[in-house]
Amino acid sequence: MLSKLNPTQRKAVKYLDGPLLVLAGAGSGKTRVITHKLAYLIEQCGYAPRNIAAITFTNKAANEMRERVGKLLTGCDAKELTVCTFHALGMQILRMEADLLGYKKQFSIFDSADTAKIIGELSGTPDKQEIRIAQSVISNWKASFTSPGQALSQAENEMQQHTARLYARYQETLRAYQAMDFDDLIRMPVELFKNFPEALLRWQQRFRYLLIDEYQDTNDCQYQMTRLLAGSRAALTAVGDDDQAIYAWRGASSENLQNLQNDYPDLSVIKLEQNYRSSQRILACANHLICNNTKLYEKKLWSEHGPGDPIRVCATKDGENEAESVVMRLLGHKFEHGTRFADYAILYRSNHLSRAFEEQLRAQKIPYTVSGGTSFFDHAEIKDITAYLRLIANTDDDPAFIRAITTPKRGIGNTTLEKLAAHAATRNISLFEAAFESAMAHQLQPRQHEDLITFCNFINRMEARAVKEACAPVLADLMSAIDYEAWLFDSFDPRQAETKWANVQDFIGWINRKSEADEKSMVAMTQTIALLNLLEAREQETDAVSLSTLHAAKGLEFGHVFLVGAEEGILPHERSAAPEQIEEERRLMYVGITRAQRSLQISYCTRRKRGKEWSACEPSRFIAELPQGEMVYSGVAAAGSAPAVSKEEGMDKLARLKAMLG
């Protein structure tokens, strides 16, 4: 069973002489080690599946682990094996011990939307930002085992006192509802174990061996839960990578690696340093970068994959230029090497950077997926405007009709739409066509019918213009007629409305630029958008470029990675000033680099638009920390880079590439 493991992996699987920390570098096969150790404990060491728990952070990781263990076990059923998240384990414990805490076994679990509603009602505020802040403060109090009484006594100002009192009422409300929130699922088992030794003993006897995945991501609560369950037996394997600790902002503590050493003086440490993912040059970059961080344990990744391509660093003029050059290089590379779109990823520190890349990918008709945030084109306000454009392009588009006629609201409610839908169904026609049938005049109140016809006539007029006129004036008149800006400011708080309106203006600007460049009418443009939306709606997109935040990309791998926006103020983030914050940002850059298998390009802008103003950008300090002998610089002139490529040379290269793509 262990024959396919390398010697170090095999050592980690077989080690059972005490607590073990497996420092698993990026791409070093940590899941393989965990799953083989689970199978080894059952098949070779006589452990019953129900006496083992493997704890991880996501349902996806738990499902993958369970599936892989099932394939490794020959004469044994893995169903009784506990492979789950910390929250799922906490829930399992609390269901069993609920009566000790004064809860029903079938207590409710409230998600963040449920708790936001309660906090909003208790505080009497509709302000979503205030509610989110209160949720975050209460969550941190729970994670640090601070009771409402302690929070009130420690409050330093009126705001903290107010939140502490809110915390007390919030807890009373949860108790009254026989409910727990996500934080309770970790906090309350720890309190249970501390207050009821007999319950702790039951669970220590149940779980005779513990494996903890992504150990560097544990917070104080999760660490205490693990330590209590392990008890004096300390039959424990923790698997993690201190170089990939990137979740301090949500309470994770890389100090837990130090705590492990303090609490278990006989702790053994095994390092997995052979990387099965990346080329030697990519690993040289990763090693060179991360050695600038203070380290509890030194490790150095290596690979047998050969040197690989040089690492490219590309300086670009601005955000639009960066997106265009990345997408054109991606297309050229794909054409040259015969790869799939799914082999490519564009990774960035912050969600707002995705927009320019999405626009370029759409312009080139390249399929893509977005993770770690909402796609710009999936924002509600963009979908609202797109609904009008789709309806103008095709009046038989019923979903577009419903969205457009109800946003902004114009006196046409559910009753009108239900009658319209019923008539359209009997006649097998679209809602738009049904609106003009004489039967509707009899079924609707005169005012509702008039509003309906007014809207449909407006769409017909816009369609007639959109076919023959330039896009910009038609779009301007459309936005003026529906008065979307006023509706946003009437419906949302000012800050939200401003953000949404800025998104709409960006979207309109993109359509106008694209239609002018491609000499397309508004109908032709909207048909393109509708088609792209239709393609994007397919659930199983098998071949698409991945757009992702660095946080969301952790654990993934791609043949070719474009790490974009590597600038001071973005990566490292402008709010990262303290040395420990800079170290976390460096680990985030390290995570980005180690996602790449074959090639890596890092890019930055020399200037960016912030609001209406342009500001100069400095390349990220992390670029200077990479091994310069492995780097190839290109793009606009920048300190330490190669000479700038002239605009004529660039345009000539672009023309050749486009001709090649045919």
XYZ file of C-alpha atoms in Angstrom:
662
model
C 0.000 0.000 0.000
C 2.886 2.379 0.789
C 5.019 1.447 -2.250
C 4.004 4.537 -4.238
C 5.146 6.930 -1.481
C 8.612 8.483 -1.327
C 10.772 7.608 1.738
C 9.811 10.755 3.713
C 6.095 10.332 3.007
C 6.362 6.685 4.063
C 8.109 7.712 7.302
C 5.286 10.203 8.072
C 2.631 7.537 7.476
C 4.309 4.899 9.682
C 5.328 7.168 12.577
C 3.140 6.329 15.626
C 5.534 6.838 18.569
C 3.978 10.128 19.717
C 2.662 13.452 18.446
C 3.833 14.271 14.906
C 3.978 17.481 12.879
C 4.263 16.941 9.118
C 5.530 20.131 7.473
C 4.116 19.597 3.994
C 5.462 22.057 1.439
C 3.312 23.175 -1.496
C 2.680 20.321 -3.953
C 4.438 17.750 -1.746
C 1.528 15.273 -1.558
C 0.076 16.016 1.890
C -3.375 14.613 1.056
C -1.693 11.412 -0.098
C 0.091 11.174 3.270
C -3.119 11.751 5.268
C -5.205 9.262 3.269
C -2.471 6.583 3.359
C -2.023 7.102 7.105
C -5.774 6.626 7.651
C -5.684 3.390 5.640
C -2.454 2.272 7.393
C -3.977 2.812 10.873
C -6.959 0.638 9.933
C -5.322 -2.090 7.858
C -1.913 -2.451 9.530
C -2.380 -1.148 13.072
C -5.773 -2.547 14.007
C -7.610 0.734 14.606
C -11.393 0.582 14.144
C -12.563 3.206 11.615
C -14.937 4.762 14.203
C -11.954 5.462 16.513
C -10.185 7.735 14.011
C -10.973 11.361 13.116
C -9.445 13.332 10.241
C -10.317 17.012 10.523
C -9.948 19.569 7.736
C -11.298 22.995 6.764
C -13.594 22.498 3.789
C -16.295 20.021 2.850
C -14.616 19.615 -0.539
C -11.331 18.512 1.077
C -13.182 16.164 3.446
C -15.144 14.547 0.587
C -11.994 14.084 -1.513
C -10.183 12.536 1.456
C -13.045 10.154 2.260
C -13.234 9.028 -1.369
C -9.485 8.389 -1.622
C -9.361 6.427 1.646
C -12.282 4.294 0.444
C -10.240 3.284 -2.618
C -7.193 2.396 -0.491
C -9.040 0.166 1.979
C -9.448 -3.404 0.724
C -11.458 -5.493 3.172
C -12.907 -2.697 5.289
C -15.736 -0.182 5.075
C -14.679 3.455 5.591
C -18.225 4.608 6.433
C -17.581 4.729 10.187
C -14.449 6.821 9.688
C -14.910 10.466 10.788
C -13.564 12.705 8.006
C -15.076 16.164 8.354
C -14.563 19.869 9.025
C -14.000 21.324 12.497
C -17.547 22.719 12.419
C -19.068 19.354 11.461
C -17.179 17.622 14.281
C -18.287 20.316 16.745
C -21.878 19.813 15.649
C -21.583 16.031 16.070
C -20.269 16.482 19.636
C -22.927 19.068 20.551
C -25.797 16.943 19.195
C -24.672 14.072 21.426
C -24.090 16.217 24.531
C -26.813 18.854 24.020
C -28.679 18.043 27.254
C -25.589 18.866 29.363
C -25.685 22.377 27.895
C -29.454 22.782 28.197
C -30.111 22.421 24.465
C -32.339 20.105 22.469
C -30.481 17.570 20.331
C -32.107 19.125 17.256
C -30.935 22.685 17.922
C -30.876 25.041 14.936
C -27.685 26.290 13.312
C -27.820 29.902 12.107
C -25.688 31.076 9.184
C -24.353 34.612 8.755
C -27.556 35.804 7.032
C -29.659 34.538 9.980
C -27.371 36.149 12.548
C -27.249 39.424 10.577
C -31.055 39.551 10.701
C -31.067 39.034 14.498
C -28.337 41.638 15.084
C -30.170 44.099 12.811
C -33.415 43.630 14.733
C -31.742 43.850 18.173
C -29.702 46.944 17.320
C -32.498 48.616 15.367
C -30.161 49.486 12.501
C -30.690 48.753 8.796
C -27.036 49.651 8.079
C -25.451 46.474 6.662
C -21.917 47.719 7.331
C -22.698 48.304 11.034
C -24.253 44.831 11.240
C -21.208 43.226 9.589
C -18.847 44.995 12.035
C -20.932 43.827 15.027
C -20.930 40.259 13.651
C -17.137 40.349 13.289
C -16.541 41.746 16.812
C -18.878 39.176 18.410
C -17.228 36.391 16.388
C -13.766 37.449 17.656
C -15.053 37.561 21.248
C -16.388 34.032 20.899
C -13.127 32.777 19.350
C -11.175 34.172 22.332
C -13.691 32.759 24.874
C -14.753 36.235 26.001
C -18.207 36.142 27.617
C -20.704 39.036 27.241
C -19.968 40.038 30.865
C -16.202 40.081 30.237
C -16.687 42.010 26.985
C -18.677 44.671 28.876
C -16.116 44.973 31.693
C -13.257 45.277 29.146
C -15.054 47.865 26.966
C -12.961 51.012 26.555
C -15.549 53.297 24.943
C -19.262 53.761 24.393
C -19.235 51.889 21.061
C -17.622 48.799 22.650
C -20.101 48.961 25.547
C -22.985 49.107 23.072
C -21.625 46.075 21.137
C -21.024 44.131 24.379
C -24.646 44.727 25.470
C -25.773 43.704 21.977
C -23.648 40.522 22.356
C -25.475 39.639 25.598
C -28.917 40.122 24.007
C -27.789 38.231 20.906
C -26.739 35.220 23.002
C -30.046 35.327 24.906
C -31.906 35.352 21.589
C -29.936 32.380 20.245
C -30.640 30.481 23.457
C -34.357 31.362 23.239
C -34.413 30.057 19.664
C -32.459 26.919 20.715
C -29.926 27.932 18.074
C -26.155 28.173 17.668
C -24.067 30.143 15.196
C -20.922 28.862 13.427
C -18.584 30.142 16.166
C -20.584 28.232 18.801
C -19.898 24.953 16.982
C -16.214 25.251 17.953
C -16.432 27.312 21.168
C -19.121 25.282 22.944
C -17.441 21.848 22.616
C -14.343 23.367 24.260
C -16.467 24.780 27.108
C -18.311 21.460 27.339
C -15.032 19.524 27.693
C -13.719 21.949 30.331
C -16.906 21.877 32.421
C -17.904 18.228 32.021
C -14.908 15.857 32.361
C -17.136 12.817 31.776
C -18.079 14.178 28.314
C -14.405 14.787 27.481
C -13.536 11.233 28.515
C -16.309 9.838 26.271
C -14.895 11.620 23.211
C -11.260 10.832 24.036
C -12.211 7.159 24.160
C -14.161 7.511 20.922
C -11.321 9.134 18.963
C -8.126 7.233 19.655
C -6.208 8.847 16.776
C -6.505 12.375 15.323
C -5.234 13.750 12.000
C -5.493 17.501 11.470
C -5.159 18.930 7.940
C -4.142 22.557 7.094
C -2.909 22.903 10.665
C -1.505 26.396 10.053
C -5.080 27.645 9.502
C -6.354 26.697 12.984
C -7.461 29.442 15.370
C -7.166 29.338 19.171
C -10.590 27.679 19.569
C -9.768 24.902 17.103
C -6.359 24.347 18.697
C -7.897 23.959 22.165
C -10.529 21.559 20.823
C -7.781 19.435 19.217
C -5.573 19.472 22.340
C -8.452 18.453 24.633
C -9.503 15.587 22.346
C -5.916 14.334 22.006
C -5.474 14.371 25.805
C -2.437 12.852 27.471
C -2.335 10.014 24.898
C -1.398 12.595 22.231
C -2.043 10.160 19.370
C -1.986 12.989 16.880
C -0.631 13.901 13.438
C -0.894 17.558 12.405
C -0.195 18.349 8.736
C 0.459 21.902 7.614
C 2.755 24.440 6.025
C 3.809 27.553 7.930
C 4.758 29.140 4.575
C 1.101 29.004 3.479
C -0.436 30.590 6.604
C -2.546 33.306 4.930
C -5.669 33.530 7.095
C -4.636 35.666 10.096
C -7.429 38.100 9.116
C -10.010 35.456 10.016
C -8.404 34.421 13.292
C -5.952 31.723 12.183
C -2.771 31.673 14.233
C 0.512 30.343 12.864
C 1.665 30.489 16.513
C -0.191 27.201 16.916
C 2.878 25.517 15.396
C 4.891 26.932 18.309
C 2.090 25.970 20.732
C 2.293 22.392 19.462
C 5.994 22.292 20.284
C 5.407 23.866 23.724
C 2.527 21.536 24.640
C 4.216 18.389 23.292
C 7.961 18.504 24.103
C 8.362 15.039 22.519
C 6.872 16.285 19.209
C 8.516 14.807 16.093
C 8.768 16.913 12.929
C 8.955 15.429 9.421
C 9.409 17.738 6.425
C 7.959 16.938 2.997
C 10.173 18.944 0.646
C 9.933 17.054 -2.663
C 7.478 18.948 -4.847
C 5.513 17.031 -7.499
C 3.981 20.105 -9.132
C 6.432 22.755 -10.302
C 9.604 23.239 -12.322
C 12.901 23.922 -10.545
C 12.910 27.626 -11.527
C 9.461 28.198 -10.020
C 10.567 26.488 -6.789
C 13.818 28.493 -6.729
C 11.675 31.665 -6.823
C 9.403 30.403 -4.059
C 12.316 29.350 -1.822
C 14.223 32.600 -2.420
C 11.174 34.712 -1.582
C 10.023 32.917 1.561
C 13.464 32.799 3.167
C 12.916 36.529 3.897
C 10.320 35.523 6.529
C 11.201 34.578 10.100
C 10.892 30.799 10.349
C 10.193 28.309 13.101
C 11.252 25.459 10.784
C 13.471 25.775 7.713
C 12.544 23.823 4.585
C 13.461 23.979 0.916
C 11.260 22.674 -1.891
C 12.885 20.721 -4.730
C 11.611 18.890 -7.787
C 12.649 16.412 -10.459
C 10.644 18.235 -13.139
C 13.640 19.947 -14.779
C 14.495 23.671 -14.890
C 11.370 24.789 -16.815
C 10.745 28.186 -18.437
C 12.375 31.382 -17.116
C 10.138 33.468 -14.825
C 8.830 36.530 -16.677
C 8.277 39.908 -15.020
C 6.273 42.269 -17.174
C 5.906 46.007 -16.490
C 2.794 47.515 -18.105
C 1.527 51.034 -18.681
C -1.780 50.726 -16.787
C -4.487 48.246 -15.756
C -6.055 48.003 -19.207
C -2.663 47.505 -20.842
C -1.781 44.817 -18.264
C -5.021 42.919 -18.976
C -4.571 43.171 -22.743
C -0.943 41.993 -22.664
C -1.750 39.064 -20.329
C -4.661 37.872 -22.462
C -2.712 38.220 -25.730
C 0.279 36.359 -24.239
C -2.092 33.665 -22.973
C -3.624 33.277 -26.453
C -0.207 33.187 -28.109
C 1.097 30.610 -25.630
C -1.996 28.440 -26.099
C -1.683 28.628 -29.898
C 2.027 27.770 -29.774
C 1.796 24.876 -27.291
C -1.638 23.424 -28.107
C -2.786 23.670 -24.492
C -6.327 24.026 -23.080
C -7.824 27.190 -21.570
C -8.163 25.268 -18.279
C -4.350 25.116 -18.084
C -4.201 28.881 -17.379
C -4.921 30.945 -14.274
C -4.878 34.705 -13.677
C -4.334 35.317 -9.950
C -4.656 38.624 -8.062
C -4.614 39.956 -4.495
C -7.962 41.801 -4.605
C -11.270 41.109 -6.359
C -11.521 44.536 -8.000
C -8.551 43.667 -10.243
C -10.556 40.990 -12.080
C -12.699 43.451 -14.042
C -10.161 44.480 -16.697
C -9.207 40.828 -17.301
C -12.848 39.759 -17.613
C -13.428 42.470 -20.222
C -10.401 41.361 -22.256
C -11.309 37.670 -22.019
C -14.858 38.439 -23.172
C -13.551 40.605 -25.999
C -11.479 37.648 -27.229
C -14.387 35.186 -26.633
C -12.267 33.200 -24.141
C -14.303 31.143 -21.631
C -13.400 31.810 -18.003
C -14.541 31.152 -14.437
C -14.209 33.460 -11.442
C -13.607 32.250 -7.890
C -12.948 34.059 -4.645
C -15.455 36.791 -5.408
C -18.398 37.802 -7.536
C -17.678 38.147 -11.231
C -18.063 41.787 -12.302
C -20.657 40.676 -14.842
C -22.567 38.815 -12.120
C -23.206 41.890 -9.959
C -26.949 42.576 -9.650
C -26.640 46.061 -11.168
C -24.803 44.735 -14.251
C -27.406 41.975 -14.657
C -30.147 44.650 -14.433
C -28.698 46.661 -17.327
C -27.880 43.498 -19.270
C -31.562 42.480 -18.951
C -32.588 45.636 -20.876
C -29.942 45.014 -23.527
C -30.987 41.374 -23.926
C -34.652 42.359 -24.229
C -33.845 44.992 -26.845
C -31.850 42.417 -28.793
C -34.550 39.746 -28.425
C -38.036 40.592 -27.114
C -38.788 36.854 -26.701
C -36.263 36.654 -23.831
C -38.730 36.133 -20.928
C -36.233 36.197 -18.005
C -34.842 39.486 -19.359
C -38.391 40.843 -19.706
C -39.266 40.044 -16.070
C -36.036 41.565 -14.711
C -36.246 44.695 -16.857
C -39.930 45.436 -16.200
C -39.495 45.105 -12.423
C -36.146 46.936 -12.044
C -36.637 49.820 -11.456
C -40.218 49.190 -10.344
C -42.792 50.902 -12.523
C -46.194 49.992 -11.087
C -46.209 46.494 -12.572
C -46.454 43.943 -9.777
C -46.724 40.188 -9.356
C -50.486 40.075 -10.064
C -50.025 41.687 -13.486
C -47.093 39.413 -14.308
C -48.976 36.282 -13.196
C -51.922 37.118 -15.482
C -49.549 37.940 -18.328
C -47.614 34.674 -17.789
C -50.845 32.614 -17.698
C -52.046 34.123 -20.980
C -48.616 33.714 -22.634
C -48.571 30.052 -21.583
C -52.009 29.280 -23.067
C -51.041 30.957 -26.360
C -47.442 29.583 -26.301
C -45.984 33.048 -26.930
C -43.509 35.296 -25.090
C -44.551 37.649 -22.292
C -43.663 40.635 -24.492
C -45.886 39.431 -27.332
C -48.706 38.547 -24.917
C -48.742 42.133 -23.597
C -50.090 43.396 -26.960
C -52.916 40.858 -27.242
C -56.438 42.275 -26.793
C -57.283 39.723 -24.074
C -54.828 41.432 -21.718
C -56.746 44.714 -21.909
C -59.768 42.916 -20.425
C -57.831 40.969 -17.779
C -55.868 43.894 -16.328
C -56.867 47.110 -14.590
C -56.642 50.060 -17.053
C -53.699 51.627 -15.174
C -51.681 48.373 -15.085
C -52.401 47.712 -18.754
C -51.324 51.227 -19.701
C -48.034 50.871 -17.747
C -47.382 47.512 -19.413
C -47.955 48.820 -22.954
C -45.919 51.969 -22.245
C -42.938 49.799 -21.232
C -43.243 47.500 -24.247
C -43.567 50.426 -26.684
C -40.451 51.941 -25.143
C -38.515 48.698 -25.765
C -39.754 48.645 -29.386
C -38.564 52.225 -29.936
C -35.152 51.442 -28.441
C -34.874 48.326 -30.634
C -35.621 50.328 -33.791
C -32.865 52.818 -32.909
C -30.404 50.184 -31.665
C -30.302 48.417 -35.040
C -29.161 51.466 -37.027
C -27.754 54.146 -34.707
C -24.368 54.402 -32.998
C -24.306 52.632 -29.628
C -23.323 55.484 -27.270
C -26.296 57.879 -27.800
C -28.862 55.025 -27.730
C -27.376 53.651 -24.522
C -27.293 57.146 -22.981
C -30.993 57.646 -23.809
C -31.849 54.211 -22.407
C -30.138 54.984 -19.084
C -31.783 58.401 -18.939
C -35.258 56.952 -19.626
C -35.134 54.206 -16.992
C -33.543 56.605 -14.423
C -31.514 53.767 -12.943
C -29.148 56.037 -10.987
C -32.012 57.645 -9.028
C -33.501 54.211 -8.319
C -30.172 52.948 -6.925
C -29.884 55.890 -4.520
C -33.522 55.445 -3.457
C -33.055 51.697 -2.843
C -29.615 51.421 -1.200
C -27.517 53.330 1.323
C -25.322 56.027 -0.316
C -22.049 54.078 -0.220
C -23.575 50.937 -1.783
C -25.425 53.024 -4.374
C -22.209 54.840 -5.351
C -20.344 51.546 -5.795
C -23.162 50.053 -7.864
C -23.488 53.183 -10.030
C -19.706 53.250 -10.606
C -19.932 49.614 -11.784
C -22.762 50.529 -14.180
C -20.774 53.455 -15.589
C -17.736 51.207 -16.099
C -19.923 48.653 -17.875
C -21.472 51.275 -20.176
C -18.030 52.724 -20.901
C -16.774 49.255 -21.861
C -19.750 48.627 -24.207
C -19.290 52.021 -25.880
C -15.548 51.522 -26.390
C -16.034 47.983 -27.676
C -18.864 48.918 -30.066
C -16.819 51.809 -31.477
C -13.679 49.710 -31.877
C -15.556 46.825 -33.521
C -17.959 49.131 -35.419
C -20.973 47.295 -33.985
C -24.481 48.598 -33.354
C -26.022 48.283 -29.909
C -28.121 45.302 -31.023
C -25.004 43.547 -32.333
C -23.255 44.325 -29.017
C -26.167 43.119 -26.896
C -26.432 39.935 -28.918
C -22.728 39.333 -28.178
C -23.306 39.953 -24.464
C -26.414 37.723 -24.433
C -24.465 34.944 -26.136
C -21.592 35.279 -23.670
C -24.038 35.186 -20.747
C -25.664 32.092 -22.235
C -22.299 30.359 -22.597
C -21.306 31.365 -19.083
C -24.503 29.938 -17.616
C -23.513 26.387 -18.491
C -22.883 24.587 -15.237
C -20.043 22.336 -16.380
C -17.486 24.590 -18.068
C -14.749 22.060 -18.725
C -12.257 24.243 -20.569
C -11.993 27.764 -19.149
C -9.322 30.144 -17.858
C -9.441 30.481 -14.042
C -9.644 33.959 -12.550
C -9.059 33.799 -8.815
C -7.931 35.661 -5.744
C -4.737 34.314 -4.218
C -6.675 33.270 -1.111
C -9.186 31.250 -3.156
C -6.408 29.647 -5.257
C -4.717 27.994 -2.263
C -4.705 24.223 -2.742
C -5.113 24.483 -6.534
C -2.574 24.093 -9.333
C -2.372 25.259 -12.963
C -0.011 24.629 -15.844
C 0.581 28.337 -16.463
C 0.027 31.176 -13.999
C -0.198 34.941 -14.531
C 0.264 36.662 -11.161
C -1.013 40.195 -11.793
C -1.083 43.486 -9.891
C 2.253 42.838 -8.124
C 2.525 46.411 -6.861
C 3.138 48.165 -3.568
C -0.270 48.899 -2.045
C -1.830 45.831 -3.706
C 0.638 43.031 -2.906
C 1.652 43.801 -0.193
C -1.730 45.346 0.614
C -1.759 49.026 1.574
C -3.150 48.152 5.035
C -0.233 45.794 5.753
C 2.262 47.893 7.681
C 3.400 45.776 10.641
C 6.251 43.277 10.041
C 3.954 40.274 10.717
C 1.448 41.645 8.160
C 4.179 42.016 5.529
C 5.247 38.421 6.256
C 1.664 37.227 5.667
C 1.544 39.157 2.354
C 4.855 37.518 1.385
C 3.289 34.120 2.123
C 0.376 35.102 -0.129
C 2.846 35.843 -2.960
C 4.498 32.469 -2.208
C 1.111 30.720 -2.515
C 0.610 32.413 -5.915
C 4.042 31.361 -7.203
C 3.629 27.747 -6.065
C 0.317 27.323 -7.923
C 2.314 27.207 -11.198
C 3.499 23.949 -12.744
C 5.281 24.913 -15.992
C 5.378 28.701 -16.434
C 4.916 31.841 -14.353
C 4.536 35.491 -15.379
C 4.379 38.273 -12.792
C 3.080 41.661 -13.945
C 2.603 45.131 -12.510
C 1.481 48.569 -13.700
C 3.508 51.770 -13.662
C 0.290 53.735 -13.026
C -3.302 52.946 -12.023
C -6.554 54.852 -11.985
C -7.991 55.366 -8.496
C -11.391 56.970 -8.897
C -10.871 59.671 -11.536
C -7.198 60.281 -10.752
C -4.116 58.498 -12.050
C -1.452 57.565 -9.521
C 2.055 56.199 -10.050
C 2.709 52.584 -8.967
C 5.845 50.969 -7.608
C 6.610 47.304 -8.351
C 6.077 45.060 -5.335
C 9.092 44.732 -3.034
C 8.626 40.967 -3.405
C 9.796 41.106 -7.055
C 13.209 42.368 -5.870
C 13.343 39.436 -3.416
C 13.183 36.857 -6.234
C 16.407 35.310 -7.646
C 17.239 37.788 -10.403
C 19.218 35.222 -12.388
C 15.977 33.299 -13.037
C 14.001 36.355 -14.204
C 13.357 37.794 -17.657
C 12.079 41.390 -17.603
C 9.960 42.982 -20.325
C 7.458 45.767 -20.875
C 7.593 49.516 -20.311
C 10.808 50.948 -18.854
C 11.065 50.313 -15.113
C 13.863 50.223 -12.591
C 15.835 47.019 -13.018
C 13.865 45.942 -16.068
C 14.831 45.442 -19.669
C 14.540 48.395 -22.126
C 10.988 49.291 -23.050
C 9.450 47.782 -26.154
C 8.344 50.574 -28.501
C 4.641 50.984 -29.272
C 5.316 50.180 -32.951
C 7.125 46.944 -32.031
C 4.296 45.994 -29.697
C 1.593 46.728 -32.293
C 3.538 44.829 -34.936
C 3.832 41.798 -32.642
C 0.127 42.032 -31.800
C -0.797 42.194 -35.491
C 1.350 39.108 -36.245
C -0.239 37.243 -33.339
C -3.766 38.139 -34.466
C -2.930 37.070 -38.008
C -1.569 33.789 -36.662
C -4.770 33.207 -34.697
C -6.600 33.781 -37.946
